[in-house]
């Protein structure tokens, strides 16, 4: 007889399939430019496959919370759980990018003998990983400015452009083309209209959402209250939609950022093949055991 856990797993797999059918029927996605994908008849990733991907990603997310041994031994911090750093975010983002590329182009993507040594829009695996590694390096200088609807994006873009230009110019002369392509990809990530630019952008947003779900797993959910002085107008609208209201009126970041992804900014539309949507749906079901009523309402419109 199947255990309760096994039964729950089967239910989650079925629920995942139901939700993804609704997502594909609801979202007016950007045209899919991935080879082998039929833009008019997108296939839903098999539930077992996406569950395995989520397992791997959850392990990488979990490692973001493990402090290095010297931190305690040398008197820096006694905390048993580390908070996510910018670099830990980038590490998770790169893992998501790798999973997406291998799903899109096959497990041998990037190999010289592979059918796909480059993406459909001409980027190598090395250039993509480098762009991901660099994307938040300007925060070494300017800090991590929250993407909450109130930051000055034009000023941020100017500061980042200057940083990225100087950084990519530091490569050796025989790597000039590599630096130029990396810089181009960073700019495409900001305005995600190319396939690989979208991939980077979506991996960034998905990594941010996955880590909040992982905080829920370790019982340290990031939360916010509507009367928080730091709450922006977008934050408040998201909190008003949340299903899960904790003691004191606190709302979980994991749900707020899902609302941002699926409703407030309609980021889901950028997910042309549904890969990132599948990860978010499956991992949410695994952690929460249910899907969101505000999203279910969208399916009925």
C-alpha positions as YAML, in Angstrom:
chain: A
units: angstrom
residues:
- id: 1
  name: UNK
  ca: [0.00, 0.00, 0.00]
- id: 2
  name: UNK
  ca: [1.27, 3.46, -0.92]
- id: 3
  name: UNK
  ca: [2.33, 5.68, 1.96]
- id: 4
  name: UNK
  ca: [0.65, 8.99, 2.71]
- id: 5
  name: UNK
  ca: [3.70, 10.76, 1.28]
- id: 6
  name: UNK
  ca: [3.52, 8.73, -1.94]
- id: 7
  name: UNK
  ca: [-0.18, 9.46, -2.30]
- id: 8
  name: UNK
  ca: [0.47, 13.16, -1.78]
- id: 9
  name: UNK
  ca: [3.19, 13.02, -4.43]
- id: 10
  name: UNK
  ca: [0.80, 11.48, -6.95]
- id: 11
  name: UNK
  ca: [-1.80, 14.15, -6.17]
- id: 12
  name: UNK
  ca: [0.77, 16.88, -6.67]
- id: 13
  name: UNK
  ca: [1.76, 15.48, -10.05]
- id: 14
  name: UNK
  ca: [-1.87, 15.44, -11.17]
- id: 15
  name: UNK
  ca: [-2.48, 18.92, -9.80]
- id: 16
  name: UNK
  ca: [0.61, 20.18, -11.60]
- id: 17
  name: UNK
  ca: [-0.75, 18.89, -14.90]
- id: 18
  name: UNK
  ca: [-4.15, 20.51, -14.32]
- id: 19
  name: UNK
  ca: [-2.61, 23.89, -13.46]
- id: 20
  name: UNK
  ca: [-0.25, 23.84, -16.42]
- id: 21
  name: UNK
  ca: [-3.14, 23.14, -18.82]
- id: 22
  name: UNK
  ca: [-4.87, 26.19, -17.37]
- id: 23
  name: UNK
  ca: [-1.70, 28.27, -17.64]
- id: 24
  name: UNK
  ca: [-1.26, 27.39, -21.30]
- id: 25
  name: UNK
  ca: [-4.92, 28.20, -21.98]
- id: 26
  name: UNK
  ca: [-4.80, 31.51, -20.07]
- id: 27
  name: UNK
  ca: [-1.50, 33.19, -20.89]
- id: 28
  name: UNK
  ca: [-0.93, 35.03, -24.16]
- id: 29
  name: UNK
  ca: [2.75, 34.18, -24.36]
- id: 30
  name: UNK
  ca: [5.41, 35.77, -26.50]
- id: 31
  name: UNK
  ca: [6.20, 33.70, -29.62]
- id: 32
  name: UNK
  ca: [8.37, 30.69, -28.81]
- id: 33
  name: UNK
  ca: [11.70, 30.78, -30.65]
- id: 34
  name: UNK
  ca: [13.18, 27.62, -29.19]
- id: 35
  name: UNK
  ca: [14.13, 24.93, -31.73]
- id: 36
  name: UNK
  ca: [11.88, 21.88, -31.67]
- id: 37
  name: UNK
  ca: [9.08, 23.69, -29.85]
- id: 38
  name: UNK
  ca: [5.81, 24.21, -31.70]
- id: 39
  name: UNK
  ca: [4.79, 27.75, -30.74]
- id: 40
  name: UNK
  ca: [1.12, 26.97, -31.40]
- id: 41
  name: UNK
  ca: [1.08, 23.62, -29.59]
- id: 42
  name: UNK
  ca: [3.43, 23.93, -26.65]
- id: 43
  name: UNK
  ca: [3.96, 20.74, -24.71]
- id: 44
  name: UNK
  ca: [3.66, 20.55, -20.95]
- id: 45
  name: UNK
  ca: [6.85, 19.26, -19.35]
- id: 46
  name: UNK
  ca: [6.23, 15.82, -17.88]
- id: 47
  name: UNK
  ca: [5.50, 16.08, -14.16]
- id: 48
  name: UNK
  ca: [8.18, 13.62, -13.07]
- id: 49
  name: UNK
  ca: [10.83, 15.45, -15.08]
- id: 50
  name: UNK
  ca: [10.00, 18.86, -13.64]
- id: 51
  name: UNK
  ca: [9.82, 17.36, -10.14]
- id: 52
  name: UNK
  ca: [13.37, 16.05, -10.56]
- id: 53
  name: UNK
  ca: [14.52, 19.47, -11.78]
- id: 54
  name: UNK
  ca: [12.87, 21.09, -8.74]
- id: 55
  name: UNK
  ca: [14.61, 18.62, -6.44]
- id: 56
  name: UNK
  ca: [18.01, 19.55, -7.84]
- id: 57
  name: UNK
  ca: [17.26, 23.26, -7.64]
- id: 58
  name: UNK
  ca: [15.96, 22.96, -4.08]
- id: 59
  name: UNK
  ca: [19.24, 21.39, -3.01]
- id: 60
  name: UNK
  ca: [21.19, 24.29, -4.51]
- id: 61
  name: UNK
  ca: [18.80, 26.76, -2.87]
- id: 62
  name: UNK
  ca: [19.26, 24.96, 0.46]
- id: 63
  name: UNK
  ca: [23.04, 25.37, 0.22]
- id: 64
  name: UNK
  ca: [22.49, 29.14, 0.27]
- id: 65
  name: UNK
  ca: [21.61, 28.76, 3.96]
- id: 66
  name: UNK
  ca: [24.66, 26.73, 5.03]
- id: 67
  name: UNK
  ca: [27.32, 28.96, 6.64]
- id: 68
  name: UNK
  ca: [30.99, 28.25, 6.10]
- id: 69
  name: UNK
  ca: [32.63, 26.68, 9.14]
- id: 70
  name: UNK
  ca: [35.11, 29.53, 9.69]
- id: 71
  name: UNK
  ca: [32.28, 32.06, 10.08]
- id: 72
  name: UNK
  ca: [31.52, 30.71, 13.55]
- id: 73
  name: UNK
  ca: [35.01, 29.51, 14.42]
- id: 74
  name: UNK
  ca: [36.52, 32.92, 13.72]
- id: 75
  name: UNK
  ca: [33.83, 34.90, 15.48]
- id: 76
  name: UNK
  ca: [32.01, 36.47, 12.53]
- id: 77
  name: UNK
  ca: [28.52, 35.06, 13.17]
- id: 78
  name: UNK
  ca: [27.03, 32.32, 15.33]
- id: 79
  name: UNK
  ca: [23.88, 31.86, 13.22]
- id: 80
  name: UNK
  ca: [23.14, 28.27, 12.20]
- id: 81
  name: UNK
  ca: [21.37, 29.40, 9.04]
- id: 82
  name: UNK
  ca: [23.01, 31.92, 6.74]
- id: 83
  name: UNK
  ca: [20.95, 34.52, 4.93]
- id: 84
  name: UNK
  ca: [21.05, 34.50, 1.14]
- id: 85
  name: UNK
  ca: [23.80, 36.65, -0.36]
- id: 86
  name: UNK
  ca: [23.83, 38.21, -3.82]
- id: 87
  name: UNK
  ca: [26.34, 35.55, -4.86]
- id: 88
  name: UNK
  ca: [24.09, 32.75, -3.57]
- id: 89
  name: UNK
  ca: [21.26, 34.19, -5.67]
- id: 90
  name: UNK
  ca: [23.53, 34.16, -8.73]
- id: 91
  name: UNK
  ca: [24.51, 30.55, -8.03]
- id: 92
  name: UNK
  ca: [20.87, 29.47, -8.00]
- id: 93
  name: UNK
  ca: [20.15, 31.54, -11.11]
- id: 94
  name: UNK
  ca: [22.99, 29.80, -12.99]
- id: 95
  name: UNK
  ca: [21.62, 26.41, -11.95]
- id: 96
  name: UNK
  ca: [18.21, 27.36, -13.36]
- id: 97
  name: UNK
  ca: [19.82, 28.61, -16.58]
- id: 98
  name: UNK
  ca: [21.68, 25.31, -16.99]
- id: 99
  name: UNK
  ca: [18.48, 23.32, -16.50]
- id: 100
  name: UNK
  ca: [16.65, 25.51, -19.04]
- id: 101
  name: UNK
  ca: [19.40, 25.27, -21.66]
- id: 102
  name: UNK
  ca: [19.62, 21.50, -21.37]
- id: 103
  name: UNK
  ca: [15.84, 21.24, -21.62]
- id: 104
  name: UNK
  ca: [15.69, 23.52, -24.66]
- id: 105
  name: UNK
  ca: [18.75, 22.32, -26.57]
- id: 106
  name: UNK
  ca: [19.55, 18.88, -25.16]
- id: 107
  name: UNK
  ca: [22.02, 17.57, -22.55]
- id: 108
  name: UNK
  ca: [25.00, 18.11, -24.86]
- id: 109
  name: UNK
  ca: [24.33, 21.79, -25.44]
- id: 110
  name: UNK
  ca: [27.56, 23.73, -25.72]
- id: 111
  name: UNK
  ca: [29.70, 20.79, -26.76]
- id: 112
  name: UNK
  ca: [31.58, 21.46, -30.03]
- id: 113
  name: UNK
  ca: [30.20, 18.27, -31.58]
- id: 114
  name: UNK
  ca: [26.64, 18.95, -30.45]
- id: 115
  name: UNK
  ca: [23.89, 19.98, -32.85]
- id: 116
  name: UNK
  ca: [23.60, 23.06, -30.66]
- id: 117
  name: UNK
  ca: [26.99, 24.48, -29.76]
- id: 118
  name: UNK
  ca: [25.25, 27.89, -29.53]
- id: 119
  name: UNK
  ca: [21.73, 29.08, -28.77]
- id: 120
  name: UNK
  ca: [19.31, 29.89, -31.58]
- id: 121
  name: UNK
  ca: [20.37, 33.54, -31.29]
- id: 122
  name: UNK
  ca: [24.07, 32.73, -31.34]
- id: 123
  name: UNK
  ca: [25.33, 32.66, -27.72]
- id: 124
  name: UNK
  ca: [27.72, 30.09, -26.29]
- id: 125
  name: UNK
  ca: [27.25, 28.39, -22.94]
- id: 126
  name: UNK
  ca: [30.35, 30.19, -21.63]
- id: 127
  name: UNK
  ca: [28.95, 33.61, -22.63]
- id: 128
  name: UNK
  ca: [25.59, 32.86, -21.00]
- id: 129
  name: UNK
  ca: [27.11, 31.71, -17.72]
- id: 130
  name: UNK
  ca: [29.46, 34.70, -17.68]
- id: 131
  name: UNK
  ca: [26.56, 37.12, -18.21]
- id: 132
  name: UNK
  ca: [24.67, 35.51, -15.34]
- id: 133
  name: UNK
  ca: [27.76, 35.68, -13.12]
- id: 134
  name: UNK
  ca: [28.17, 39.38, -13.90]
- id: 135
  name: UNK
  ca: [24.54, 40.51, -13.79]
- id: 136
  name: UNK
  ca: [24.54, 41.54, -10.13]
- id: 137
  name: UNK
  ca: [28.21, 42.49, -9.73]
- id: 138
  name: UNK
  ca: [27.37, 46.23, -9.83]
- id: 139
  name: UNK
  ca: [25.67, 45.63, -6.47]
- id: 140
  name: UNK
  ca: [29.19, 45.38, -5.02]
- id: 141
  name: UNK
  ca: [29.25, 49.14, -5.49]
- id: 142
  name: UNK
  ca: [25.60, 50.25, -5.36]
- id: 143
  name: UNK
  ca: [23.99, 47.59, -3.17]
- id: 144
  name: UNK
  ca: [21.00, 45.42, -3.95]
- id: 145
  name: UNK
  ca: [18.22, 47.85, -4.83]
- id: 146
  name: UNK
  ca: [14.82, 46.11, -4.51]
- id: 147
  name: UNK
  ca: [12.78, 45.65, -7.68]
- id: 148
  name: UNK
  ca: [9.59, 46.78, -5.94]
- id: 149
  name: UNK
  ca: [8.21, 49.39, -8.30]
- id: 150
  name: UNK
  ca: [9.91, 52.45, -6.80]
- id: 151
  name: UNK
  ca: [13.54, 52.23, -7.88]
- id: 152
  name: UNK
  ca: [14.94, 54.60, -10.50]
- id: 153
  name: UNK
  ca: [15.55, 52.10, -13.28]
- id: 154
  name: UNK
  ca: [17.03, 54.67, -15.67]
- id: 155
  name: UNK
  ca: [19.68, 55.69, -13.13]
- id: 156
  name: UNK
  ca: [20.32, 52.06, -12.22]
- id: 157
  name: UNK
  ca: [20.78, 51.16, -15.90]
- id: 158
  name: UNK
  ca: [23.31, 53.97, -16.41]
- id: 159
  name: UNK
  ca: [25.35, 52.89, -13.40]
- id: 160
  name: UNK
  ca: [25.27, 49.25, -14.46]
- id: 161
  name: UNK
  ca: [26.20, 50.08, -18.06]
- id: 162
  name: UNK
  ca: [29.31, 51.86, -16.88]
- id: 163
  name: UNK
  ca: [30.23, 48.99, -14.56]
- id: 164
  name: UNK
  ca: [29.62, 46.28, -17.18]
- id: 165
  name: UNK
  ca: [31.59, 48.16, -19.83]
- id: 166
  name: UNK
  ca: [34.61, 48.56, -17.57]
- id: 167
  name: UNK
  ca: [34.37, 44.96, -16.37]
- id: 168
  name: UNK
  ca: [34.13, 43.39, -19.83]
- id: 169
  name: UNK
  ca: [36.97, 45.59, -21.11]
- id: 170
  name: UNK
  ca: [39.23, 43.93, -18.53]
- id: 171
  name: UNK
  ca: [39.31, 40.68, -20.52]
- id: 172
  name: UNK
  ca: [42.47, 39.96, -22.50]
- id: 173
  name: UNK
  ca: [42.64, 41.24, -26.07]
- id: 174
  name: UNK
  ca: [42.09, 37.76, -27.45]
- id: 175
  name: UNK
  ca: [38.80, 37.65, -25.49]
- id: 176
  name: UNK
  ca: [37.36, 40.90, -26.87]
- id: 177
  name: UNK
  ca: [34.60, 39.10, -28.79]
- id: 178
  name: UNK
  ca: [33.70, 37.13, -25.68]
- id: 179
  name: UNK
  ca: [33.44, 40.34, -23.64]
- id: 180
  name: UNK
  ca: [31.38, 42.07, -26.33]
- id: 181
  name: UNK
  ca: [28.92, 39.17, -26.55]
- id: 182
  name: UNK
  ca: [28.60, 39.00, -22.78]
- id: 183
  name: UNK
  ca: [27.87, 42.72, -22.63]
- id: 184
  name: UNK
  ca: [25.27, 42.40, -25.40]
- id: 185
  name: UNK
  ca: [23.56, 39.59, -23.53]
- id: 186
  name: UNK
  ca: [23.45, 41.63, -20.30]
- id: 187
  name: UNK
  ca: [21.68, 44.40, -22.19]
- id: 188
  name: UNK
  ca: [19.28, 41.92, -23.78]
- id: 189
  name: UNK
  ca: [18.48, 40.54, -20.33]
- id: 190
  name: UNK
  ca: [17.35, 44.01, -19.29]
- id: 191
  name: UNK
  ca: [15.04, 44.31, -22.31]
- id: 192
  name: UNK
  ca: [14.20, 40.63, -22.80]
- id: 193
  name: UNK
  ca: [13.12, 40.34, -26.41]
- id: 194
  name: UNK
  ca: [15.72, 37.81, -27.61]
- id: 195
  name: UNK
  ca: [15.35, 34.13, -26.62]
- id: 196
  name: UNK
  ca: [18.49, 34.06, -24.48]
- id: 197
  name: UNK
  ca: [17.85, 37.50, -22.99]
- id: 198
  name: UNK
  ca: [14.43, 36.24, -21.88]
- id: 199
  name: UNK
  ca: [16.00, 33.08, -20.49]
- id: 200
  name: UNK
  ca: [18.37, 35.10, -18.29]
- id: 201
  name: UNK
  ca: [15.64, 37.49, -17.17]
- id: 202
  name: UNK
  ca: [13.26, 34.67, -16.27]
- id: 203
  name: UNK
  ca: [15.96, 32.69, -14.48]
- id: 204
  name: UNK
  ca: [16.72, 35.77, -12.36]
- id: 205
  name: UNK
  ca: [13.07, 36.21, -11.37]
- id: 206
  name: UNK
  ca: [12.53, 32.49, -10.82]
- id: 207
  name: UNK
  ca: [15.59, 32.22, -8.58]
- id: 208
  name: UNK
  ca: [14.25, 35.03, -6.40]
- id: 209
  name: UNK
  ca: [10.93, 33.26, -6.03]
- id: 210
  name: UNK
  ca: [12.40, 29.80, -5.40]
- id: 211
  name: UNK
  ca: [14.61, 30.99, -2.56]
- id: 212
  name: UNK
  ca: [11.60, 32.44, -0.72]
- id: 213
  name: UNK
  ca: [9.89, 29.05, -1.00]
- id: 214
  name: UNK
  ca: [13.04, 27.44, 0.39]
- id: 215
  name: UNK
  ca: [12.93, 29.84, 3.34]
- id: 216
  name: UNK
  ca: [9.39, 28.55, 3.95]
- id: 217
  name: UNK
  ca: [10.77, 24.99, 4.01]
- id: 218
  name: UNK
  ca: [13.22, 25.85, 6.80]
- id: 219
  name: UNK
  ca: [10.44, 27.68, 8.67]
- id: 220
  name: UNK
  ca: [11.93, 31.14, 8.21]
- id: 221
  name: UNK
  ca: [9.50, 32.69, 5.71]
- id: 222
  name: UNK
  ca: [10.29, 36.25, 4.64]
- id: 223
  name: UNK
  ca: [7.15, 38.26, 5.39]
- id: 224
  name: UNK
  ca: [5.80, 41.80, 5.20]
- id: 225
  name: UNK
  ca: [2.85, 43.68, 6.70]
- id: 226
  name: UNK
  ca: [0.73, 46.17, 4.80]
- id: 227
  name: UNK
  ca: [1.59, 48.91, 7.29]
- id: 228
  name: UNK
  ca: [5.34, 48.33, 6.85]
- id: 229
  name: UNK
  ca: [6.90, 51.74, 6.10]
- id: 230
  name: UNK
  ca: [9.03, 50.06, 3.42]
- id: 231
  name: UNK
  ca: [6.01, 48.65, 1.57]
- id: 232
  name: UNK
  ca: [5.55, 50.16, -1.88]
- id: 233
  name: UNK
  ca: [2.26, 50.61, -3.72]
- id: 234
  name: UNK
  ca: [2.98, 47.39, -5.63]
- id: 235
  name: UNK
  ca: [3.79, 45.54, -2.40]
- id: 236
  name: UNK
  ca: [0.48, 46.64, -0.88]
- id: 237
  name: UNK
  ca: [-1.54, 45.53, -3.92]
- id: 238
  name: UNK
  ca: [0.17, 42.16, -3.78]
- id: 239
  name: UNK
  ca: [-0.50, 41.77, -0.08]
- id: 240
  name: UNK
  ca: [-4.17, 42.59, -0.60]
- id: 241
  name: UNK
  ca: [-4.42, 39.63, -3.00]
- id: 242
  name: UNK
  ca: [-2.59, 37.08, -0.85]
- id: 243
  name: UNK
  ca: [-4.42, 33.92, 0.22]
- id: 244
  name: UNK
  ca: [-2.13, 33.22, 3.15]
- id: 245
  name: UNK
  ca: [-2.31, 35.80, 5.94]
- id: 246
  name: UNK
  ca: [-0.15, 34.97, 8.92]
- id: 247
  name: UNK
  ca: [-0.43, 36.19, 12.51]
- id: 248
  name: UNK
  ca: [-0.27, 39.96, 12.71]
- id: 249
  name: UNK
  ca: [-1.35, 40.35, 9.08]
- id: 250
  name: UNK
  ca: [1.98, 39.26, 7.66]
- id: 251
  name: UNK
  ca: [2.14, 38.01, 4.07]
- id: 252
  name: UNK
  ca: [4.80, 35.68, 2.68]
- id: 253
  name: UNK
  ca: [7.24, 36.96, 0.09]
- id: 254
  name: UNK
  ca: [6.82, 33.69, -1.81]
- id: 255
  name: UNK
  ca: [3.17, 34.48, -2.49]
- id: 256
  name: UNK
  ca: [3.71, 38.19, -3.07]
- id: 257
  name: UNK
  ca: [6.39, 37.48, -5.66]
- id: 258
  name: UNK
  ca: [4.20, 34.85, -7.32]
- id: 259
  name: UNK
  ca: [1.52, 37.54, -7.66]
- id: 260
  name: UNK
  ca: [4.16, 39.80, -9.19]
- id: 261
  name: UNK
  ca: [5.17, 37.06, -11.65]
- id: 262
  name: UNK
  ca: [1.67, 35.97, -12.70]
- id: 263
  name: UNK
  ca: [-0.39, 39.15, -12.30]
- id: 264
  name: UNK
  ca: [1.17, 42.48, -11.37]
- id: 265
  name: UNK
  ca: [3.85, 42.57, -14.09]
- id: 266
  name: UNK
  ca: [2.67, 39.59, -16.14]
- id: 267
  name: UNK
  ca: [6.23, 38.27, -16.24]
- id: 268
  name: UNK
  ca: [4.76, 34.86, -17.07]
- id: 269
  name: UNK
  ca: [4.07, 36.12, -20.60]
- id: 270
  name: UNK
  ca: [7.83, 36.22, -21.23]
- id: 271
  name: UNK
  ca: [8.01, 32.48, -20.51]
- id: 272
  name: UNK
  ca: [7.45, 31.53, -24.12]
- id: 273
  name: UNK
  ca: [7.77, 27.73, -23.65]
- id: 274
  name: UNK
  ca: [6.40, 27.47, -20.10]
- id: 275
  name: UNK
  ca: [9.60, 26.05, -18.56]
- id: 276
  name: UNK
  ca: [9.91, 28.59, -15.75]
- id: 277
  name: UNK
  ca: [6.18, 28.52, -15.06]
- id: 278
  name: UNK
  ca: [6.42, 24.76, -14.63]
- id: 279
  name: UNK
  ca: [9.20, 25.10, -12.05]
- id: 280
  name: UNK
  ca: [7.27, 27.69, -10.04]
- id: 281
  name: UNK
  ca: [4.03, 25.70, -10.14]
- id: 282
  name: UNK
  ca: [5.64, 22.40, -9.15]
- id: 283
  name: UNK
  ca: [7.81, 23.84, -6.38]
- id: 284
  name: UNK
  ca: [4.89, 25.82, -4.96]
- id: 285
  name: UNK
  ca: [2.79, 22.66, -4.84]
- id: 286
  name: UNK
  ca: [5.63, 20.72, -3.22]
- id: 287
  name: UNK
  ca: [6.14, 23.34, -0.51]
- id: 288
  name: UNK
  ca: [2.61, 24.63, 0.07]
- id: 289
  name: UNK
  ca: [0.53, 21.63, -0.97]
- id: 290
  name: UNK
  ca: [-1.90, 23.84, -2.86]
- id: 291
  name: UNK
  ca: [-2.13, 26.45, -5.63]
- id: 292
  name: UNK
  ca: [-3.33, 30.03, -5.25]
- id: 293
  name: UNK
  ca: [-7.03, 30.99, -5.43]
- id: 294
  name: UNK
  ca: [-6.23, 34.37, -7.03]
- id: 295
  name: UNK
  ca: [-4.59, 32.51, -9.91]
- id: 296
  name: UNK
  ca: [-7.42, 29.99, -10.14]
- id: 297
  name: UNK
  ca: [-9.77, 32.95, -10.60]
- id: 298
  name: UNK
  ca: [-7.77, 34.05, -13.66]
- id: 299
  name: UNK
  ca: [-8.43, 30.66, -15.30]
- id: 300
  name: UNK
  ca: [-12.19, 31.26, -15.15]
- id: 301
  name: UNK
  ca: [-12.17, 34.63, -16.94]
...
